[in-house]
């Protein structure tokens, strides 16, 4: 079962900022997986650049220090 909270804000017609908090409840696991994310998107017309940074705690319900992590990603999106 997952619970997700998110908010986005259009700074102007080309720039959007976002934040997200997710809790994944995993059966028979000691820990809930929690993810905090920040996103930024910029429109270049038919092409958009989207970047995100994620902090992960309790990955897959694990309690070990190795279950914490950070993730950075960038993607391109097109609309024609």
Tab-separated table of N, CA and C in Angstrom:
chain	number	residue	atom	x	y	z
A	1	UNK	N	0.849	-1.160	0.000
A	1	UNK	CA	0.000	0.000	0.000
A	1	UNK	C	0.899	1.229	0.000
A	2	UNK	N	0.598	2.186	-0.854
A	2	UNK	CA	1.409	3.398	-0.982
A	2	UNK	C	0.563	4.627	-0.701
A	3	UNK	N	1.185	5.595	-0.040
A	3	UNK	CA	0.571	6.899	0.185
A	3	UNK	C	1.503	7.935	-0.416
A	4	UNK	N	0.941	8.836	-1.205
A	4	UNK	CA	1.738	9.817	-1.935
A	4	UNK	C	1.172	11.209	-1.718
A	5	UNK	N	2.065	12.143	-1.415
A	5	UNK	CA	1.703	13.558	-1.314
A	5	UNK	C	2.603	14.305	-2.284
A	6	UNK	N	2.041	15.229	-3.047
A	6	UNK	CA	2.866	15.979	-3.990
A	6	UNK	C	2.306	17.372	-4.202
A	7	UNK	N	3.194	18.253	-4.624
A	7	UNK	CA	2.812	19.625	-4.945
A	7	UNK	C	3.694	20.105	-6.086
A	8	UNK	N	3.107	20.879	-6.981
A	8	UNK	CA	3.868	21.475	-8.072
A	8	UNK	C	3.535	22.943	-8.164
A	9	UNK	N	4.461	23.694	-8.711
A	9	UNK	CA	4.281	25.132	-8.855
A	9	UNK	C	4.858	25.562	-10.191
A	10	UNK	N	4.032	26.211	-11.013
A	10	UNK	CA	4.494	26.745	-12.293
A	10	UNK	C	5.077	28.134	-12.041
A	11	UNK	N	6.388	28.242	-12.100
A	11	UNK	CA	7.072	29.522	-11.871
A	11	UNK	C	6.746	30.482	-13.000
A	12	UNK	N	6.792	29.993	-14.221
A	12	UNK	CA	6.348	30.738	-15.399
A	12	UNK	C	5.905	29.721	-16.447
A	13	UNK	N	5.701	30.162	-17.680
A	13	UNK	CA	5.157	29.232	-18.681
A	13	UNK	C	6.128	28.124	-19.074
A	14	UNK	N	7.405	28.268	-18.727
A	14	UNK	CA	8.397	27.262	-19.106
A	14	UNK	C	8.982	26.469	-17.936
A	15	UNK	N	8.911	26.996	-16.733
A	15	UNK	CA	9.591	26.395	-15.586
A	15	UNK	C	8.594	25.905	-14.539
A	16	UNK	N	8.742	24.647	-14.118
A	16	UNK	CA	7.875	24.060	-13.091
A	16	UNK	C	8.745	23.400	-12.027
A	17	UNK	N	8.359	23.589	-10.763
A	17	UNK	CA	9.038	22.968	-9.628
A	17	UNK	C	8.066	22.028	-8.937
A	18	UNK	N	8.582	20.946	-8.372
A	18	UNK	CA	7.711	19.996	-7.692
A	18	UNK	C	8.398	19.332	-6.520
A	19	UNK	N	7.589	18.854	-5.587
A	19	UNK	CA	8.070	18.095	-4.440
A	19	UNK	C	7.108	16.939	-4.204
A	20	UNK	N	7.651	15.824	-3.706
A	20	UNK	CA	6.823	14.632	-3.511
A	20	UNK	C	7.326	13.864	-2.297
A	21	UNK	N	6.395	13.292	-1.538
A	21	UNK	CA	6.719	12.429	-0.403
A	21	UNK	C	5.891	11.160	-0.543
A	22	UNK	N	6.548	10.020	-0.543
A	22	UNK	CA	5.886	8.732	-0.727
A	22	UNK	C	6.222	7.803	0.428
A	23	UNK	N	5.215	7.094	0.941
A	23	UNK	CA	5.423	6.046	1.940
A	23	UNK	C	4.837	4.762	1.363
A	24	UNK	N	5.694	3.742	1.232
A	24	UNK	CA	5.263	2.422	0.773
A	24	UNK	C	5.251	1.487	1.969
A	25	UNK	N	4.077	0.982	2.302
A	25	UNK	CA	3.957	0.021	3.400
A	25	UNK	C	4.079	-1.375	2.811
A	26	UNK	N	5.093	-2.094	3.262
A	26	UNK	CA	5.392	-3.406	2.706
A	26	UNK	C	5.058	-4.459	3.759
A	27	UNK	N	4.183	-5.380	3.402
A	27	UNK	CA	3.776	-6.445	4.340
A	27	UNK	C	4.978	-7.243	4.820
A	28	UNK	N	4.941	-7.619	6.093
A	28	UNK	CA	5.956	-8.469	6.718
A	28	UNK	C	7.355	-7.863	6.698
A	29	UNK	N	7.445	-6.536	6.652
A	29	UNK	CA	8.736	-5.856	6.706
A	29	UNK	C	8.737	-4.928	7.920
A	30	UNK	N	9.888	-4.771	8.540
A	30	UNK	CA	10.002	-3.963	9.759
A	30	UNK	C	9.904	-2.465	9.485
A	31	UNK	N	10.252	-2.060	8.306
A	31	UNK	CA	10.351	-0.637	7.990
A	31	UNK	C	9.468	-0.301	6.791
A	32	UNK	N	8.889	0.902	6.790
A	32	UNK	CA	8.201	1.413	5.615
A	32	UNK	C	9.227	2.101	4.721
A	33	UNK	N	9.083	1.948	3.429
A	33	UNK	CA	9.949	2.640	2.483
A	33	UNK	C	9.449	4.076	2.350
A	34	UNK	N	10.330	5.050	2.543
A	34	UNK	CA	9.962	6.465	2.455
A	34	UNK	C	10.849	7.143	1.427
A	35	UNK	N	10.220	7.910	0.547
A	35	UNK	CA	10.959	8.582	-0.523
A	35	UNK	C	10.557	10.055	-0.558
A	36	UNK	N	11.556	10.924	-0.504
A	36	UNK	CA	11.355	12.368	-0.667
A	36	UNK	C	11.993	12.750	-1.994
A	37	UNK	N	11.250	13.495	-2.819
A	37	UNK	CA	11.735	13.852	-4.149
A	37	UNK	C	11.538	15.336	-4.418
A	38	UNK	N	12.466	15.885	-5.190
A	38	UNK	CA	12.339	17.251	-5.699
A	38	UNK	C	12.518	17.174	-7.214
A	39	UNK	N	11.660	17.879	-7.947
A	39	UNK	CA	11.719	17.859	-9.402
A	39	UNK	C	11.771	19.283	-9.946
A	40	UNK	N	12.383	19.389	-11.118
A	40	UNK	CA	12.375	20.650	-11.855
A	40	UNK	C	12.184	20.302	-13.326
A	41	UNK	N	11.350	21.060	-13.991
A	41	UNK	CA	11.107	20.834	-15.411
A	41	UNK	C	11.190	22.141	-16.167
A	42	UNK	N	11.791	22.096	-17.349
A	42	UNK	CA	11.901	23.293	-18.181
A	42	UNK	C	11.485	22.941	-19.599
A	43	UNK	N	10.563	23.727	-20.144
A	43	UNK	CA	10.053	23.499	-21.486
A	43	UNK	C	10.863	24.299	-22.500
A	44	UNK	N	11.276	23.618	-23.560
A	44	UNK	CA	11.977	24.254	-24.669
A	44	UNK	C	11.097	24.218	-25.919
A	45	UNK	N	9.801	24.305	-25.733
A	45	UNK	CA	8.855	24.169	-26.836
A	45	UNK	C	8.436	22.719	-26.958
A	46	UNK	N	8.799	22.050	-28.066
A	46	UNK	CA	8.400	20.655	-28.229
A	46	UNK	C	9.232	19.673	-27.389
A	47	UNK	N	10.282	20.169	-26.750
A	47	UNK	CA	11.149	19.325	-25.926
A	47	UNK	C	11.170	19.878	-24.508
A	48	UNK	N	11.097	18.987	-23.528
A	48	UNK	CA	11.180	19.395	-22.119
A	48	UNK	C	12.320	18.638	-21.450
A	49	UNK	N	12.997	19.309	-20.539
A	49	UNK	CA	14.056	18.693	-19.736
A	49	UNK	C	13.512	18.576	-18.317
A	50	UNK	N	13.551	17.380	-17.758
A	50	UNK	CA	13.030	17.138	-16.417
A	50	UNK	C	14.141	16.515	-15.576
A	51	UNK	N	14.373	17.084	-14.406
A	51	UNK	CA	15.370	16.543	-13.498
A	51	UNK	C	14.733	16.236	-12.155
A	52	UNK	N	15.277	15.245	-11.451
A	52	UNK	CA	14.752	14.907	-10.124
A	52	UNK	C	15.880	14.447	-9.216
A	53	UNK	N	15.692	14.672	-7.923
A	53	UNK	CA	16.625	14.208	-6.893
A	53	UNK	C	15.791	13.532	-5.817
A	54	UNK	N	16.148	12.308	-5.452
A	54	UNK	CA	15.364	11.511	-4.513
A	54	UNK	C	16.219	11.077	-3.324
A	55	UNK	N	15.629	11.131	-2.142
A	55	UNK	CA	16.224	10.566	-0.929
A	55	UNK	C	15.369	9.379	-0.522
A	56	UNK	N	15.984	8.211	-0.399
A	56	UNK	CA	15.253	6.971	-0.131
A	56	UNK	C	15.670	6.438	1.231
A	57	UNK	N	14.688	6.079	2.050
A	57	UNK	CA	14.946	5.532	3.371
A	57	UNK	C	14.138	4.242	3.518
A	58	UNK	N	14.788	3.174	3.955
A	58	UNK	CA	14.091	1.901	4.137
A	58	UNK	C	13.735	1.231	2.828
A	59	UNK	N	14.641	1.258	1.856
A	59	UNK	CA	14.370	0.675	0.538
A	59	UNK	C	13.918	-0.775	0.667
A	60	UNK	N	12.807	-1.083	0.064
A	60	UNK	CA	12.205	-2.424	0.069
A	60	UNK	C	11.925	-2.923	1.489
A	61	UNK	N	11.718	-1.985	2.424
A	61	UNK	CA	11.366	-2.369	3.783
A	61	UNK	C	12.528	-2.813	4.645
A	62	UNK	N	13.753	-2.619	4.185
A	62	UNK	CA	14.931	-3.041	4.938
A	62	UNK	C	15.282	-2.011	6.013
A	63	UNK	N	15.965	-2.467	7.069
A	63	UNK	CA	16.356	-1.572	8.163
A	63	UNK	C	17.849	-1.279	8.171
A	64	UNK	N	18.651	-1.941	7.367
A	64	UNK	CA	20.100	-1.748	7.347
A	64	UNK	C	20.462	-0.382	6.769
A	65	UNK	N	21.640	0.102	7.128
A	65	UNK	CA	22.113	1.387	6.603
A	65	UNK	C	22.199	1.367	5.076
A	66	UNK	N	22.434	0.192	4.500
A	66	UNK	CA	22.522	0.083	3.039
A	66	UNK	C	21.166	0.268	2.358
A	67	UNK	N	20.085	0.336	3.143
A	67	UNK	CA	18.754	0.523	2.554
A	67	UNK	C	18.438	1.998	2.330
A	68	UNK	N	19.381	2.875	2.645
A	68	UNK	CA	19.215	4.306	2.407
A	68	UNK	C	19.983	4.678	1.148
A	69	UNK	N	19.432	5.608	0.408
A	69	UNK	CA	20.126	5.979	-0.819
A	69	UNK	C	19.666	7.312	-1.367
A	70	UNK	N	20.391	7.731	-2.381
A	70	UNK	CA	20.090	8.965	-3.100
A	70	UNK	C	20.070	8.627	-4.582
A	71	UNK	N	19.226	9.335	-5.301
A	71	UNK	CA	19.100	9.071	-6.727
A	71	UNK	C	18.938	10.397	-7.453
A	72	UNK	N	19.629	10.538	-8.555
A	72	UNK	CA	19.552	11.738	-9.382
A	72	UNK	C	19.236	11.299	-10.800
A	73	UNK	N	18.319	11.981	-11.447
A	73	UNK	CA	17.966	11.598	-12.807
A	73	UNK	C	17.601	12.797	-13.660
A	74	UNK	N	17.839	12.662	-14.950
A	74	UNK	CA	17.474	13.684	-15.934
A	74	UNK	C	16.873	12.954	-17.124
A	75	UNK	N	15.811	13.512	-17.673
A	75	UNK	CA	15.218	12.907	-18.869
A	75	UNK	C	14.744	13.997	-19.820
A	76	UNK	N	14.623	13.629	-21.055
A	76	UNK	CA	14.084	14.511	-22.092
A	76	UNK	C	12.729	13.965	-22.505
A	77	UNK	N	11.781	14.845	-22.714
A	77	UNK	CA	10.453	14.467	-23.155
A	77	UNK	C	10.111	15.275	-24.398
A	78	UNK	N	9.451	14.648	-25.358
A	78	UNK	CA	9.093	15.357	-26.579
A	78	UNK	C	7.590	15.290	-26.828
A	79	UNK	N	7.061	16.336	-27.430
A	79	UNK	CA	5.658	16.409	-27.868
A	79	UNK	C	5.640	17.014	-29.267
A	80	UNK	N	5.062	16.282	-30.190
A	80	UNK	CA	4.978	16.798	-31.576
A	80	UNK	C	3.550	16.890	-31.991
